[in-house]
Coordinates of C-alpha atoms and ligand atoms in Angstrom, one line a residue:
H122 CA -0.1 0.3 0.2
A123 CA 2.7 2.3 1.1
K124 CA 4.5 1.7 -2.6
Q125 CA 1.6 2.7 -4.3
R126 CA 0.9 6.0 -2.6
G127 CA 4.0 7.1 -3.0
G128 CA 8.0 7.0 -3.0
N129 CA 7.4 9.4 0.6
C130 CA 5.1 6.8 2.5
Y131 CA 7.8 4.1 1.5
Q132 CA 10.2 5.8 2.8
F133 CA 8.3 6.7 6.1
F134 CA 7.0 3.1 6.8
N135 CA 10.9 1.5 6.3
A136 CA 13.4 4.0 8.2
P137 CA 12.4 2.7 11.6
M138 CA 12.3 -0.8 11.1
N139 CA 15.8 -0.5 9.6
E140 CA 16.9 2.2 12.2
N141 CA 15.5 -0.4 14.7
A142 CA 17.7 -3.3 12.9
I143 CA 20.8 -1.2 12.9
Q144 CA 20.5 -0.7 16.2
R145 CA 20.3 -4.0 17.2
L146 CA 23.1 -5.5 14.9
V147 CA 25.8 -2.4 16.2
L148 CA 24.5 -4.1 19.9
E149 CA 25.6 -7.3 19.0
S150 CA 28.5 -6.5 17.8
Q151 CA 29.3 -4.4 20.8
V152 CA 28.4 -7.8 22.8
R153 CA 30.4 -10.0 20.7
H154 CA 33.6 -7.6 20.9
A155 CA 33.2 -8.0 24.3
I156 CA 32.6 -11.4 25.3
R157 CA 35.6 -12.2 22.8
N158 CA 38.1 -9.5 24.6
E159 CA 36.7 -10.9 27.7
Q160 CA 35.5 -7.3 28.7
V161 CA 32.9 -8.4 30.8
E162 CA 32.6 -6.8 34.2
V163 CA 31.0 -7.9 36.8
F164 CA 29.4 -5.4 39.7
Y165 CA 28.5 -6.2 42.8
Q166 CA 25.2 -6.0 44.9
P167 CA 25.9 -6.4 48.5
K168 CA 22.9 -7.5 50.5
M169 CA 22.2 -6.5 53.9
E170 CA 20.8 -9.0 57.2
I171 CA 18.3 -6.8 58.3
A172 CA 18.7 -7.8 62.2
T173 CA 22.6 -7.2 62.3
G174 CA 23.3 -4.3 59.7
H175 CA 25.2 -6.8 58.2
I176 CA 26.2 -7.4 54.5
S177 CA 24.9 -11.2 54.1
G178 CA 26.0 -11.9 50.7
I179 CA 26.7 -10.1 46.8
E180 CA 24.9 -10.3 43.8
A181 CA 27.4 -10.4 40.8
L182 CA 25.6 -8.7 37.9
A183 CA 27.5 -8.2 34.1
R184 CA 28.3 -4.9 32.8
I185 CA 29.3 -4.3 29.3
R186 CA 30.6 -1.0 28.0
D187 CA 30.2 0.6 24.5
E188 CA 33.0 2.2 22.6
Y189 CA 33.0 5.4 24.8
G190 CA 33.2 3.5 28.0
Q191 CA 29.7 4.2 28.7
F192 CA 27.5 1.4 30.0
I193 CA 25.2 -0.6 28.2
S194 CA 22.2 -1.9 30.1
P195 CA 21.6 -5.3 30.9
S196 CA 17.9 -4.7 30.4
Q197 CA 19.0 -4.2 26.4
F198 CA 21.9 -6.6 26.3
I199 CA 20.6 -9.7 28.3
P200 CA 17.9 -10.4 26.4
L201 CA 20.0 -10.3 23.2
C202 CA 22.0 -12.3 24.5
E203 CA 19.7 -14.5 25.4
D204 CA 18.2 -14.3 21.3
T205 CA 21.8 -15.1 20.1
G206 CA 23.1 -17.4 22.3
L207 CA 26.1 -15.2 23.7
I208 CA 24.4 -15.8 27.0
I209 CA 26.3 -18.9 27.3
P210 CA 29.9 -17.9 26.8
L211 CA 28.8 -14.7 29.3
S212 CA 27.8 -16.2 31.9
E213 CA 30.7 -18.3 31.6
Q214 CA 32.3 -15.0 31.8
V215 CA 30.5 -14.1 34.7
L216 CA 30.5 -17.2 36.8
R217 CA 34.4 -17.5 36.4
Q218 CA 35.2 -13.8 37.4
A219 CA 32.4 -14.0 40.6
C220 CA 34.3 -17.2 41.8
R221 CA 37.7 -15.6 41.3
D222 CA 36.3 -12.3 43.1
M223 CA 34.3 -14.3 45.9
R224 CA 38.0 -16.1 46.6
N225 CA 39.4 -12.8 47.0
L226 CA 36.7 -11.3 49.7
L227 CA 36.6 -14.8 51.7
A228 CA 39.9 -13.8 52.9
L229 CA 38.6 -10.2 54.3
Q230 CA 37.3 -9.8 57.7
G231 CA 34.0 -9.7 57.3
S232 CA 33.6 -10.7 54.0
P233 CA 29.9 -12.0 52.5
R234 CA 29.5 -15.3 52.6
S235 CA 28.2 -16.1 49.0
V236 CA 27.9 -14.4 45.7
A237 CA 24.6 -14.9 43.8
I238 CA 24.7 -15.6 40.0
N239 CA 21.3 -15.1 38.0
L240 CA 20.7 -18.2 35.5
S241 CA 19.9 -17.4 32.0
A242 CA 16.4 -19.1 30.8
R243 CA 18.4 -20.9 28.6
Q244 CA 21.3 -21.6 30.2
F245 CA 18.3 -23.6 32.4
T246 CA 17.5 -25.8 29.1
Q247 CA 20.5 -27.2 29.3
S248 CA 20.1 -30.8 30.8
S249 CA 24.8 -30.5 31.7
L250 CA 23.5 -27.1 33.6
A251 CA 25.0 -28.8 36.5
L252 CA 27.2 -30.7 35.4
F253 CA 29.0 -28.1 34.2
I254 CA 28.3 -25.8 36.9
E255 CA 30.6 -28.5 39.1
Q256 CA 33.6 -28.2 36.3
V257 CA 33.4 -24.6 36.9
L258 CA 33.9 -24.6 40.3
Q259 CA 36.0 -27.5 40.3
E260 CA 38.3 -25.2 38.2
E261 CA 38.1 -22.4 40.0
Q262 CA 38.7 -24.0 43.5
M263 CA 35.1 -22.5 44.8
H264 CA 33.1 -24.1 47.2
P265 CA 29.6 -25.1 46.7
R266 CA 28.4 -23.5 50.0
H267 CA 29.6 -19.7 48.6
I268 CA 27.6 -19.9 45.6
E269 CA 24.0 -18.6 45.0
F270 CA 22.0 -19.3 41.6
E271 CA 18.7 -17.1 41.0
I272 CA 16.7 -18.0 38.6
T273 CA 13.1 -16.5 38.2
E274 CA 9.4 -18.0 38.0
G275 CA 9.2 -18.0 34.4
M276 CA 12.1 -20.0 34.0
V277 CA 10.9 -22.8 36.5
M278 CA 7.1 -22.5 35.4
S279 CA 7.3 -23.5 31.7
D280 CA 8.0 -27.2 32.6
P281 CA 8.0 -27.4 36.5
E282 CA 8.6 -31.5 36.7
R283 CA 11.6 -30.8 34.8
A284 CA 12.6 -27.7 36.9
I285 CA 11.9 -29.0 39.8
A286 CA 14.8 -32.3 38.7
M287 CA 17.1 -29.3 37.5
L288 CA 17.3 -27.6 40.6
E289 CA 17.4 -30.4 42.5
N290 CA 20.7 -31.6 41.1
L291 CA 21.8 -27.7 41.5
A292 CA 21.0 -28.1 45.2
D293 CA 22.5 -31.3 45.8
M294 CA 25.6 -29.7 44.7
G295 CA 25.5 -27.7 47.4
V296 CA 24.4 -24.4 46.0
Q297 CA 22.1 -22.4 47.1
L298 CA 18.8 -21.1 45.5
A299 CA 16.7 -18.1 44.8
L300 CA 13.7 -17.3 43.7
D301 CA 14.1 -14.1 41.4
D302 CA 11.8 -10.7 40.8
F303 CA 8.7 -13.2 42.5
G304 CA 5.6 -11.6 41.9
T305 CA 6.0 -10.1 38.5
G306 CA 6.1 -13.9 36.7
Y307 CA 3.7 -16.6 36.7
S308 CA 3.6 -18.5 39.8
S309 CA 1.7 -21.4 41.2
L310 CA 1.9 -21.5 45.0
S311 CA 1.4 -25.3 44.7
Y312 CA 4.6 -26.3 42.8
L313 CA 6.3 -23.2 45.1
K314 CA 6.8 -25.9 47.8
R315 CA 7.8 -28.2 45.7
F316 CA 10.9 -26.4 44.5
P317 CA 13.9 -27.2 46.3
M318 CA 14.8 -23.6 47.3
H319 CA 16.3 -21.4 50.2
T320 CA 15.3 -17.8 49.4
L321 CA 12.5 -16.1 47.7
K322 CA 13.4 -12.3 46.3
I323 CA 10.2 -9.9 46.6
D324 CA 10.5 -7.9 43.3
K325 CA 10.7 -4.0 43.7
E326 CA 7.6 -3.7 41.9
F327 CA 6.1 -4.8 45.5
I328 CA 8.1 -2.6 47.6
D329 CA 8.2 0.9 45.6
D330 CA 4.8 1.8 47.5
I331 CA 5.0 -0.3 50.6
T332 CA 5.3 3.5 52.8
F333 CA 2.4 4.8 51.4
D334 CA 0.3 2.1 49.5
E335 CA -1.5 0.2 52.3
R336 CA -2.4 -3.1 49.6
D337 CA 0.8 -3.5 48.9
R338 CA 2.1 -3.3 52.3
K339 CA -0.6 -6.6 52.7
M340 CA 0.9 -8.3 49.6
V341 CA 4.1 -8.4 51.3
E342 CA 2.9 -9.1 54.5
S343 CA 1.6 -12.6 52.9
I344 CA 4.6 -13.0 50.4
I345 CA 7.0 -13.0 54.0
G346 CA 4.3 -15.6 55.6
M347 CA 4.0 -17.6 53.2
A348 CA 7.7 -17.6 52.6
H349 CA 8.4 -18.3 55.9
N350 CA 5.9 -21.2 55.8
L351 CA 7.5 -22.8 53.2
G352 CA 10.8 -22.6 55.1
L353 CA 12.3 -19.8 53.0
K354 CA 14.4 -16.6 53.6
V355 CA 13.2 -13.8 52.1
V356 CA 15.2 -10.7 50.3
A357 CA 13.4 -7.5 49.4
E358 CA 14.6 -5.9 46.4
G359 CA 15.2 -2.6 44.9
V360 CA 14.8 -0.9 48.6
E361 CA 15.7 2.7 48.1
Q362 CA 14.3 4.6 51.6
K363 CA 14.8 3.9 55.1
A364 CA 10.9 4.0 55.4
Q365 CA 10.9 0.7 53.2
L366 CA 13.5 -0.8 55.5
D367 CA 11.7 0.1 58.5
I368 CA 8.6 -1.2 57.6
L369 CA 10.2 -4.9 56.2
R370 CA 12.2 -4.9 59.6
R371 CA 8.3 -5.1 61.2
L372 CA 7.2 -7.4 58.6
Q373 CA 9.8 -9.8 59.9
C374 CA 11.9 -9.4 56.2
E375 CA 15.2 -11.2 56.5
Y376 CA 17.4 -9.2 54.1
I377 CA 17.3 -6.7 52.0
Q378 CA 19.0 -5.2 49.0
G379 CA 18.9 -1.9 47.4
Y380 CA 20.1 1.2 46.6
Y381 CA 19.6 2.3 50.6
F382 CA 22.0 -0.1 51.4
A383 CA 24.5 -0.1 48.6
K384 CA 24.6 0.1 44.8
P385 CA 26.1 -2.2 42.8
M386 CA 29.8 -1.5 42.2
S387 CA 33.3 -3.4 40.9
A388 CA 34.9 -5.5 42.9
E389 CA 37.9 -2.8 43.9
A390 CA 35.3 -0.7 45.6
L391 CA 33.6 -3.3 47.2
I392 CA 36.3 -4.4 48.9
E393 CA 36.3 -0.7 50.1
F394 CA 32.5 -1.2 51.8
I395 CA 33.7 -4.0 53.8
A396 CA 36.1 -2.6 55.1
K397 CA 34.0 0.4 55.7
Q398 CA 31.2 -2.1 57.4
Q399 CA 33.2 -3.3 59.5
L400 CA 34.9 -0.3 60.9
A401 CA 31.3 1.3 61.6
Y402 CA 30.6 -2.3 63.8
S403 CA 33.9 -2.7 65.1
Ligands
C2E628 P1 17.5 -8.3 38.7 O1 18.6 -9.8 38.6 O2 16.9 -8.6 39.0 O3 19.3 -7.7 39.7 C1 18.2 -6.4 39.9 C2 18.6 -5.4 39.2 O4 18.3 -4.5 40.1 C3 20.2 -4.9 39.0 O5 19.7 -4.0 37.4 C4 20.2 -4.4 40.0 O6 21.4 -2.9 39.8 C5 18.7 -3.1 40.0 N1 18.9 -2.4 41.8 C6 18.9 -2.8 42.7 N2 18.7 -2.2 43.6 C7 18.3 -1.0 43.2 C8 17.2 0.2 44.2 O7 17.4 0.1 44.8 N3 16.4 1.0 42.3 C9 16.6 0.5 41.5 N4 16.1 1.6 40.5 N5 17.6 -0.2 40.8 C10 17.9 -1.2 41.8 P2 20.6 -4.7 36.2 O8 22.5 -4.5 36.7 O9 20.4 -3.3 35.5 O10 20.2 -5.8 35.7 C11 19.3 -5.9 35.1 C12 18.7 -7.4 35.3 O11 19.4 -8.2 34.3 C13 18.9 -8.4 36.7 O12 18.0 -8.3 37.5 C14 18.8 -9.5 35.7 O13 17.9 -10.2 35.5 C15 20.1 -9.5 34.7 N6 21.3 -9.8 34.7 C16 21.9 -8.9 35.4 N7 23.1 -9.7 35.3 C17 23.0 -10.9 34.9 C18 23.8 -11.8 34.4 O14 25.2 -12.0 34.9 N8 23.1 -13.2 34.1 C19 21.6 -13.1 33.3 N9 21.1 -14.4 32.8 N10 21.5 -12.2 34.4 C20 22.1 -10.9 34.0
MG629 MG1 19.2 -11.6 40.1
MG630 MG1 15.9 -9.7 40.5
MG631 MG1 14.0 -7.5 39.7

């Protein structure tokens, strides 16, 4: 139709598509380049134990820079990596780097006990995943008790029976397991009790308004109650204010993660952060 109406229309309808396609190609080449040259960086965001104020653990978050040194957002490159299969080499680099950084941290006073690594949907379809992880941990000389894996509801709900088997393989290895972004996906509570999980992370979406939205507060209260009934510890994600922390403490949430306590940071910055926390508590 556009063609019949004349050349300008033709261009009008096609130009935005081309631009998106080009942007995607540029992004893909940047990401490929970073992976090939092992320039994927890993930042770490501390989690705080509410009862003590101590760093309980850290979460590894992948970082890739463009040619100007600016960070590309994971919300852009993670989906692209999922689509193209680049997520497999990216994840291996993140896991190995996290093991190496964690080994250094464990030597420090006040070190976090574990580092959490996000698993992707595509990794979760590989039946060799547990074996692969076991091999990497052995090569990097990292004890599984210092490693936690975060998976999302979507990953487990598409084929729950298979997911349970996958998670059992991982849990048997001695790693910790957390259900990430809880509340944003489709979850069946009846299945939740069959997953060999240790921790539930309540998504930021539910935390954002708890200081003024009674319904969100009630929702978070029930999620925490349900998690505790299932023997799970709870992390609240995306905590940005003291007032949110105070409510979460009252609701018996065990841990918080969010800008209020700390933003994601480089391994070097984290070492300083740990030292400062140690000073504050000694
Ligand atoms: P996620 O696993 O839920 O990680 C939490 C995200 O929330 C991180 O974004 C973190 O920087 C951000 N965040 C934490 N606290 C706050 C806060 O108080 N306020 C706000 N506004 N944001 C906060 P990031 O690093 O951009 O990562 C986004 C997502 O990308 C992650 O969500 C995760 O799903 C994915 N991702 C990141 N690194 C990896 C990776 O190595 N592998 C895989 N498979 N996925 C990854
Ligand atoms: Mg996560
Ligand atoms: Mg999350
Ligand atoms: Mg989230």
